[in-house]
């Protein structure tokens, strides 16, 4: 906001607030407060943030439409408490602008609020004892700067402005910043007009500034603006004249108060939409990355499967050769499909060639079944990947909140299908070696998984000393190896309260050494366990899911 806009707001707002008491102080944004005044519809929004720094007088409904910041940082929460303590119940004495500066002072009985818009914005609360609290990115503005009428836009020398611009350009500095050093009240938008004028002075705009009027510059009429049109911080500008820009239309406003309110609500609308679009696009991009990772793993699994035809050929070669005596754990036979070639086939100690052939045929059948299943899964994941990328593209191209909601997948997804073995709604993954890893969801599901679904010899895992999911590795044949346990421990660490740490200690024991404890579902007593220290890793897109 420039000094002319601030003067217009002071003229309109000061009579509305003088003599009123501050009934309530609310947080508006991280660096803004909303003052509710007694016996008046108007609410004062004082903003020292980067999005829309300035003074705004809002009606009751407009104030409700402006979203409160749900999660303030510690500094902002502390400042809000101090603002409430020292402002609520005080009477507003007056509202003024410091001459030559873009600084507003709201005088109250026994306190003052100073809003500095030039340089780094700051909103400072002060009492006779000194500064109480400050919001915004700048240092506390107390005491307010002394007035400098000679630096007002209508008194500053045009030649001084032109020289400041020329010197800044020769030195490679910002010409707009140079103009603001000479005349801070112009504000960035008017300073840009001065810099872009042929004479690099106020002469080109001084005539219009003599009779300022509130004008919004917008991409199109506000009623026709999509949410996406308002995302850029300079999508809406409030000026005291009808400036000409090829990418903006000038929208005259009925009052300074109405113009400022339209500016604030428009910028908040654009910021809210921008945050929602970024969050939805990041979610879709994350889903696409996981699908791409899973697809790469599945294609690697598919590529790594042995050829079933080769196993059958070896089995047939063993059967055709008749009785053989293994030498050094292997036999050499002729290839039945290419007699000029020989095949050397490993034979387990004590196993006959015919038994080895049966084992090869059985393995070939398993591989063929696995290939069919993996190929089906690959097709499904490719479809999922294409869908996720399509969703991401649609979200990034969305122009309204409704388009984001239409493009984003519904959060009300159906519950996951029951896992094999009656595992209910638990998460079900497969380790790299094919062992089932079951992960509980919540305390009740943890209890059910551990004490109703897990078998005594299954491996049980849980992050040490923190809340987290119970994890079971199905191990009916005692085949769980170090790699399986490490992968399961990484899953247990990820689904725990310590997921953000670099390394997590995880209990590893057999289910038979775990018993239920008093105090609620999911609480256990562990007879004895080993400990694995692992880095938490998300299994999605890394381990196959059932």
Tab-separated table of C-alpha atoms in Angstrom, residues 123-471:
chain	number	residue	atom	x	y	z
A	123	UNK	CA	3.414	-4.728	13.489
A	124	UNK	CA	4.596	-3.566	16.910
A	125	UNK	CA	2.617	-3.316	20.142
A	126	UNK	CA	4.078	-0.878	22.652
A	127	UNK	CA	3.090	0.518	26.036
A	128	UNK	CA	4.733	3.286	28.097
A	129	UNK	CA	7.094	0.586	29.387
A	130	UNK	CA	8.376	-0.183	25.885
A	131	UNK	CA	7.876	-2.783	23.158
A	132	UNK	CA	5.598	-5.663	24.143
A	133	UNK	CA	5.473	-7.784	20.968
A	134	UNK	CA	6.151	-7.600	17.236
A	135	UNK	CA	4.776	-9.532	14.282
A	136	UNK	CA	6.256	-9.616	10.791
A	137	UNK	CA	9.683	-10.077	9.306
A	138	UNK	CA	11.108	-6.699	10.308
A	139	UNK	CA	12.511	-5.272	13.505
A	140	UNK	CA	10.232	-3.608	16.040
A	141	UNK	CA	8.995	-0.197	14.923
A	142	UNK	CA	9.166	1.745	18.166
A	143	UNK	CA	9.246	4.589	18.671
A	144	UNK	CA	7.557	5.481	15.373
A	145	UNK	CA	9.762	7.426	12.961
A	146	UNK	CA	9.590	11.194	13.132
A	147	UNK	CA	7.490	12.758	10.410
A	148	UNK	CA	9.326	13.923	7.284
A	149	UNK	CA	6.853	16.047	5.265
A	150	UNK	CA	9.602	16.967	2.794
A	151	UNK	CA	9.627	13.346	1.601
A	152	UNK	CA	5.909	13.295	0.729
A	153	UNK	CA	5.121	12.550	-2.905
A	154	UNK	CA	3.812	16.073	-3.573
A	155	UNK	CA	6.884	17.797	-2.094
A	156	UNK	CA	9.808	15.680	-3.198
A	157	UNK	CA	11.920	17.124	-6.006
A	158	UNK	CA	11.421	15.465	-9.399
A	159	UNK	CA	15.071	15.993	-10.217
A	160	UNK	CA	16.155	14.133	-7.088
A	161	UNK	CA	14.054	11.147	-8.134
A	162	UNK	CA	15.488	11.152	-11.671
A	163	UNK	CA	19.062	11.380	-10.348
A	164	UNK	CA	18.416	8.542	-7.890
A	165	UNK	CA	17.151	6.340	-10.738
A	166	UNK	CA	20.125	7.135	-12.987
A	167	UNK	CA	22.652	6.514	-10.207
A	168	UNK	CA	21.014	3.225	-9.266
A	169	UNK	CA	21.083	1.979	-12.842
A	170	UNK	CA	24.733	2.930	-13.279
A	171	UNK	CA	25.567	1.087	-10.067
A	172	UNK	CA	23.504	-1.957	-11.083
A	173	UNK	CA	21.046	-1.458	-8.187
A	174	UNK	CA	17.250	-1.551	-8.223
A	175	UNK	CA	15.809	1.680	-9.585
A	176	UNK	CA	12.556	1.065	-7.676
A	177	UNK	CA	14.481	0.793	-4.397
A	178	UNK	CA	16.258	4.046	-5.222
A	179	UNK	CA	12.923	5.837	-5.722
A	180	UNK	CA	11.637	4.488	-2.402
A	181	UNK	CA	14.740	5.788	-0.621
A	182	UNK	CA	13.891	9.283	-1.810
A	183	UNK	CA	10.099	9.012	-1.394
A	184	UNK	CA	9.074	5.995	0.750
A	185	UNK	CA	5.388	6.876	0.599
A	186	UNK	CA	5.098	6.003	-3.077
A	187	UNK	CA	5.227	2.276	-2.400
A	188	UNK	CA	6.596	-0.328	-4.841
A	189	UNK	CA	3.767	-0.138	-7.420
A	190	UNK	CA	3.830	3.654	-7.800
A	191	UNK	CA	7.627	3.638	-7.709
A	192	UNK	CA	7.567	1.232	-10.648
A	193	UNK	CA	5.311	3.649	-12.567
A	194	UNK	CA	7.767	6.481	-11.877
A	195	UNK	CA	10.719	4.380	-13.041
A	196	UNK	CA	8.895	3.338	-16.209
A	197	UNK	CA	7.745	6.888	-17.070
A	198	UNK	CA	9.666	8.550	-19.936
A	199	UNK	CA	11.054	11.299	-17.685
A	200	UNK	CA	11.747	8.949	-14.757
A	201	UNK	CA	9.961	11.388	-12.459
A	202	UNK	CA	6.606	12.022	-10.851
A	203	UNK	CA	5.633	14.383	-13.635
A	204	UNK	CA	3.925	11.638	-15.608
A	205	UNK	CA	1.595	10.630	-12.769
A	206	UNK	CA	1.461	13.735	-10.552
A	207	UNK	CA	-1.710	15.041	-12.175
A	208	UNK	CA	-3.639	11.870	-11.414
A	209	UNK	CA	-2.240	11.679	-7.886
A	210	UNK	CA	-3.634	15.127	-7.134
A	211	UNK	CA	-7.080	13.488	-7.232
A	212	UNK	CA	-6.481	9.937	-6.012
A	213	UNK	CA	-9.212	7.330	-6.376
A	214	UNK	CA	-9.153	3.655	-5.427
A	215	UNK	CA	-8.552	1.341	-8.380
A	216	UNK	CA	-7.881	-2.396	-8.368
A	217	UNK	CA	-5.723	-3.834	-11.122
A	218	UNK	CA	-6.767	-7.432	-11.799
A	219	UNK	CA	-6.341	-9.998	-14.589
A	220	UNK	CA	-10.075	-9.605	-15.350
A	221	UNK	CA	-13.210	-8.464	-13.485
A	222	UNK	CA	-13.209	-10.079	-10.042
A	223	UNK	CA	-16.438	-11.972	-10.680
A	224	UNK	CA	-14.773	-13.601	-13.717
A	225	UNK	CA	-11.473	-14.466	-12.008
A	226	UNK	CA	-10.703	-18.116	-11.474
A	227	UNK	CA	-8.883	-19.098	-8.307
A	228	UNK	CA	-5.725	-19.703	-10.335
A	229	UNK	CA	-5.800	-16.121	-11.654
A	230	UNK	CA	-5.175	-14.864	-8.116
A	231	UNK	CA	-2.282	-17.122	-7.096
A	232	UNK	CA	0.525	-14.719	-8.025
A	233	UNK	CA	1.211	-12.189	-5.264
A	234	UNK	CA	0.915	-9.274	-7.724
A	235	UNK	CA	-2.216	-10.647	-9.393
A	236	UNK	CA	-4.178	-7.911	-7.603
A	237	UNK	CA	-2.816	-4.408	-7.059
A	238	UNK	CA	-4.460	-1.462	-5.314
A	239	UNK	CA	-3.436	1.934	-6.703
A	240	UNK	CA	-4.694	5.513	-6.276
A	241	UNK	CA	-4.981	5.927	-10.057
A	242	UNK	CA	-6.070	3.981	-13.124
A	243	UNK	CA	-2.690	2.739	-14.355
A	244	UNK	CA	-2.470	1.101	-17.766
A	245	UNK	CA	-1.000	-2.403	-17.988
A	246	UNK	CA	-1.436	-4.823	-20.878
A	247	UNK	CA	-2.055	-7.804	-18.581
A	248	UNK	CA	-4.431	-6.056	-16.155
A	249	UNK	CA	-7.796	-4.352	-16.232
A	250	UNK	CA	-8.504	-1.318	-14.044
A	251	UNK	CA	-11.493	-1.798	-11.733
A	252	UNK	CA	-12.593	1.450	-10.007
A	253	UNK	CA	-13.845	0.856	-6.454
A	254	UNK	CA	-16.556	2.703	-4.489
A	255	UNK	CA	-14.295	3.417	-1.493
A	256	UNK	CA	-10.835	2.847	-0.139
A	257	UNK	CA	-12.223	0.474	2.457
A	258	UNK	CA	-14.024	-1.619	-0.152
A	259	UNK	CA	-10.967	-1.647	-2.403
A	260	UNK	CA	-8.656	-2.800	0.400
A	261	UNK	CA	-11.108	-5.518	1.485
A	262	UNK	CA	-11.366	-6.796	-2.107
A	263	UNK	CA	-7.567	-6.826	-2.342
A	264	UNK	CA	-7.162	-8.796	0.902
A	265	UNK	CA	-9.875	-11.356	0.225
A	266	UNK	CA	-8.671	-11.865	-3.342
A	267	UNK	CA	-5.089	-12.464	-2.255
A	268	UNK	CA	-6.215	-14.811	0.513
A	269	UNK	CA	-8.359	-16.695	-1.980
A	270	UNK	CA	-5.431	-17.075	-4.361
A	271	UNK	CA	-3.039	-18.130	-1.589
A	272	UNK	CA	-5.508	-20.690	-0.230
A	273	UNK	CA	-6.007	-22.147	-3.710
A	274	UNK	CA	-2.267	-22.188	-4.391
A	275	UNK	CA	-1.594	-24.107	-1.194
A	276	UNK	CA	-4.362	-26.601	-1.939
A	277	UNK	CA	-3.151	-27.145	-5.504
A	278	UNK	CA	0.457	-27.640	-4.427
A	279	UNK	CA	-0.539	-30.105	-1.699
A	280	UNK	CA	-2.800	-32.101	-4.043
A	281	UNK	CA	-0.173	-32.106	-6.808
A	282	UNK	CA	2.520	-33.265	-4.377
A	283	UNK	CA	0.256	-36.096	-3.201
A	284	UNK	CA	-0.374	-37.167	-6.801
A	285	UNK	CA	3.328	-36.886	-7.634
A	286	UNK	CA	4.189	-39.002	-4.610
A	287	UNK	CA	1.711	-41.661	-5.749
A	288	UNK	CA	3.253	-41.570	-9.228
A	289	UNK	CA	6.778	-41.958	-7.818
A	290	UNK	CA	5.700	-44.922	-5.700
A	291	UNK	CA	3.993	-46.551	-8.674
A	292	UNK	CA	7.093	-45.984	-10.808
A	293	UNK	CA	9.326	-47.509	-8.133
A	294	UNK	CA	7.016	-50.483	-7.709
A	295	UNK	CA	6.882	-50.967	-11.483
A	296	UNK	CA	10.682	-50.957	-11.660
A	297	UNK	CA	10.868	-53.577	-8.900
A	298	UNK	CA	8.231	-55.759	-10.550
A	299	UNK	CA	9.886	-55.540	-13.947
A	300	UNK	CA	13.181	-56.455	-12.259
A	301	UNK	CA	11.497	-59.452	-10.622
A	302	UNK	CA	10.026	-60.469	-13.969
A	303	UNK	CA	13.372	-60.137	-15.701
A	304	UNK	CA	15.052	-62.149	-12.941
A	305	UNK	CA	12.724	-65.153	-13.134
A	306	UNK	CA	14.484	-68.236	-14.564
A	307	UNK	CA	13.200	-69.618	-17.846
A	308	UNK	CA	10.678	-72.391	-17.148
A	309	UNK	CA	11.479	-73.954	-20.543
A	310	UNK	CA	15.120	-74.391	-19.572
A	311	UNK	CA	14.166	-76.128	-16.321
A	312	UNK	CA	11.827	-78.500	-18.198
A	313	UNK	CA	14.552	-79.255	-20.738
A	314	UNK	CA	16.931	-80.210	-17.938
A	315	UNK	CA	14.265	-82.381	-16.276
A	316	UNK	CA	13.543	-84.168	-19.560
A	317	UNK	CA	17.268	-84.660	-20.139
A	318	UNK	CA	17.589	-86.353	-16.745
A	319	UNK	CA	14.622	-88.649	-17.432
A	320	UNK	CA	15.941	-89.548	-20.902
A	321	UNK	CA	19.386	-90.402	-19.553
A	322	UNK	CA	18.159	-93.102	-17.173
A	323	UNK	CA	20.195	-94.058	-14.127
A	324	UNK	CA	23.215	-91.839	-13.570
A	325	UNK	CA	25.843	-91.555	-10.874
A	326	UNK	CA	26.440	-87.936	-9.813
A	327	UNK	CA	30.015	-86.717	-9.819
A	328	UNK	CA	30.885	-83.810	-7.546
A	329	UNK	CA	27.185	-83.090	-6.962
A	330	UNK	CA	26.258	-82.854	-10.656
A	331	UNK	CA	25.609	-85.000	-13.714
A	332	UNK	CA	26.350	-84.365	-17.382
A	333	UNK	CA	23.693	-85.433	-19.880
A	334	UNK	CA	22.855	-84.811	-23.531
A	335	UNK	CA	20.327	-82.133	-24.410
A	336	UNK	CA	17.291	-84.024	-25.794
A	337	UNK	CA	16.542	-81.131	-28.162
A	338	UNK	CA	20.138	-80.648	-29.361
A	339	UNK	CA	22.060	-83.952	-29.034
A	340	UNK	CA	25.335	-82.290	-29.985
A	341	UNK	CA	25.139	-80.302	-26.717
A	342	UNK	CA	25.523	-81.484	-23.163
A	343	UNK	CA	23.932	-80.137	-20.013
A	344	UNK	CA	25.524	-80.175	-16.586
A	345	UNK	CA	22.837	-80.367	-13.922
A	346	UNK	CA	23.307	-80.003	-10.169
A	347	UNK	CA	21.917	-82.905	-8.117
A	348	UNK	CA	21.319	-82.631	-4.388
A	349	UNK	CA	23.267	-85.131	-2.249
A	350	UNK	CA	21.316	-88.359	-1.842
A	351	UNK	CA	18.730	-87.412	-4.469
A	352	UNK	CA	18.260	-89.541	-7.541
A	353	UNK	CA	18.238	-87.991	-11.033
A	354	UNK	CA	14.514	-88.780	-11.281
A	355	UNK	CA	13.823	-86.910	-8.009
A	356	UNK	CA	15.886	-84.015	-9.305
A	357	UNK	CA	13.835	-84.011	-12.511
A	358	UNK	CA	10.608	-83.866	-10.485
A	359	UNK	CA	12.028	-80.954	-8.526
A	360	UNK	CA	12.913	-79.133	-11.758
A	361	UNK	CA	9.409	-79.707	-13.205
A	362	UNK	CA	7.799	-78.423	-9.979
A	363	UNK	CA	10.020	-75.361	-9.995
A	364	UNK	CA	9.106	-74.689	-13.630
A	365	UNK	CA	5.404	-74.785	-12.727
A	366	UNK	CA	5.945	-72.372	-9.841
A	367	UNK	CA	7.871	-70.008	-12.084
A	368	UNK	CA	5.128	-70.071	-14.720
A	369	UNK	CA	2.499	-69.266	-12.092
A	370	UNK	CA	4.681	-66.514	-10.671
A	371	UNK	CA	5.260	-65.054	-14.142
A	372	UNK	CA	1.524	-64.886	-14.801
A	373	UNK	CA	0.930	-63.178	-11.447
A	374	UNK	CA	3.796	-60.701	-11.836
A	375	UNK	CA	2.784	-59.836	-15.416
A	376	UNK	CA	-0.759	-59.129	-14.232
A	377	UNK	CA	0.611	-56.989	-11.428
A	378	UNK	CA	2.863	-55.128	-13.880
A	379	UNK	CA	-0.134	-54.320	-16.086
A	380	UNK	CA	-2.084	-53.065	-13.072
A	381	UNK	CA	0.780	-50.908	-11.803
A	382	UNK	CA	1.319	-49.439	-15.272
A	383	UNK	CA	-2.333	-48.405	-15.268
A	384	UNK	CA	-1.941	-46.976	-11.767
A	385	UNK	CA	1.140	-45.028	-12.849
A	386	UNK	CA	-0.610	-43.590	-15.902
A	387	UNK	CA	-3.610	-42.670	-13.750
A	388	UNK	CA	-1.450	-40.975	-11.100
A	389	UNK	CA	0.424	-38.977	-13.727
A	390	UNK	CA	-2.851	-37.965	-15.311
A	391	UNK	CA	-4.194	-36.841	-11.939
A	392	UNK	CA	-1.045	-34.827	-11.275
A	393	UNK	CA	-1.264	-33.113	-14.672
A	394	UNK	CA	-4.969	-32.327	-14.151
A	395	UNK	CA	-4.313	-30.870	-10.703
A	396	UNK	CA	-1.447	-28.683	-11.903
A	397	UNK	CA	-3.679	-27.415	-14.704
A	398	UNK	CA	-6.667	-26.811	-12.377
A	399	UNK	CA	-8.091	-23.310	-12.357
A	400	UNK	CA	-10.592	-23.670	-9.502
A	401	UNK	CA	-10.914	-25.563	-6.234
A	402	UNK	CA	-13.738	-27.595	-7.789
A	403	UNK	CA	-11.379	-28.787	-10.531
A	404	UNK	CA	-8.851	-29.900	-7.898
A	405	UNK	CA	-11.542	-31.873	-6.081
A	406	UNK	CA	-12.705	-33.416	-9.358
A	407	UNK	CA	-9.157	-34.382	-10.392
A	408	UNK	CA	-7.907	-35.654	-7.037
A	409	UNK	CA	-8.829	-39.231	-6.095
A	410	UNK	CA	-11.491	-39.535	-3.420
A	411	UNK	CA	-10.200	-39.933	0.113
A	412	UNK	CA	-13.200	-42.115	0.920
A	413	UNK	CA	-11.523	-45.144	-0.623
A	414	UNK	CA	-12.922	-48.619	0.053
A	415	UNK	CA	-11.249	-50.585	2.819
A	416	UNK	CA	-8.322	-52.794	1.784
A	417	UNK	CA	-9.189	-56.383	0.895
A	418	UNK	CA	-8.647	-59.103	3.471
A	419	UNK	CA	-5.094	-60.359	3.405
A	420	UNK	CA	-4.242	-63.985	2.856
A	421	UNK	CA	-4.532	-66.183	5.889
A	422	UNK	CA	-7.441	-64.235	7.368
A	423	UNK	CA	-5.309	-61.215	8.281
A	424	UNK	CA	-8.291	-58.833	8.167
A	425	UNK	CA	-7.412	-55.247	7.370
A	426	UNK	CA	-3.709	-55.398	8.235
A	427	UNK	CA	-1.164	-54.191	5.737
A	428	UNK	CA	0.434	-57.098	3.877
A	429	UNK	CA	3.795	-56.879	2.120
A	430	UNK	CA	6.218	-59.450	0.752
A	431	UNK	CA	9.897	-59.420	1.600
A	432	UNK	CA	12.404	-59.620	-1.231
A	433	UNK	CA	12.587	-63.397	-0.636
A	434	UNK	CA	8.794	-63.747	-0.683
A	435	UNK	CA	7.941	-64.000	3.043
A	436	UNK	CA	4.743	-62.316	4.229
A	437	UNK	CA	5.179	-59.185	6.382
A	438	UNK	CA	1.966	-58.207	8.199
A	439	UNK	CA	1.631	-54.735	9.768
A	440	UNK	CA	-1.044	-53.752	12.290
A	441	UNK	CA	-3.203	-50.630	12.023
A	442	UNK	CA	-3.854	-49.127	15.460
A	443	UNK	CA	-3.921	-50.658	18.943
A	444	UNK	CA	-6.844	-53.046	18.400
A	445	UNK	CA	-5.486	-54.297	15.081
A	446	UNK	CA	-2.048	-54.741	16.668
A	447	UNK	CA	-3.602	-56.904	19.423
A	448	UNK	CA	-5.580	-58.966	16.910
A	449	UNK	CA	-2.572	-59.441	14.654
A	450	UNK	CA	-0.261	-60.557	17.466
A	451	UNK	CA	-2.621	-62.724	19.507
A	452	UNK	CA	-5.196	-63.987	16.979
A	453	UNK	CA	-3.461	-64.177	13.611
A	454	UNK	CA	0.219	-64.745	14.328
A	455	UNK	CA	1.512	-68.258	14.959
A	456	UNK	CA	3.904	-69.051	17.849
A	457	UNK	CA	6.933	-69.443	15.568
A	458	UNK	CA	6.254	-66.311	13.499
A	459	UNK	CA	8.739	-63.468	13.995
A	460	UNK	CA	7.380	-60.465	15.943
A	461	UNK	CA	8.881	-56.956	15.587
A	462	UNK	CA	8.191	-53.572	17.195
A	463	UNK	CA	10.143	-50.312	17.527
A	464	UNK	CA	11.730	-50.056	20.983
A	465	UNK	CA	10.387	-47.595	23.569
A	466	UNK	CA	8.005	-45.754	21.213
A	467	UNK	CA	4.425	-46.341	20.024
A	468	UNK	CA	4.186	-48.143	16.733
A	469	UNK	CA	2.751	-50.972	14.667
A	470	UNK	CA	3.161	-54.639	15.539
A	471	UNK	CA	4.879	-56.393	12.632
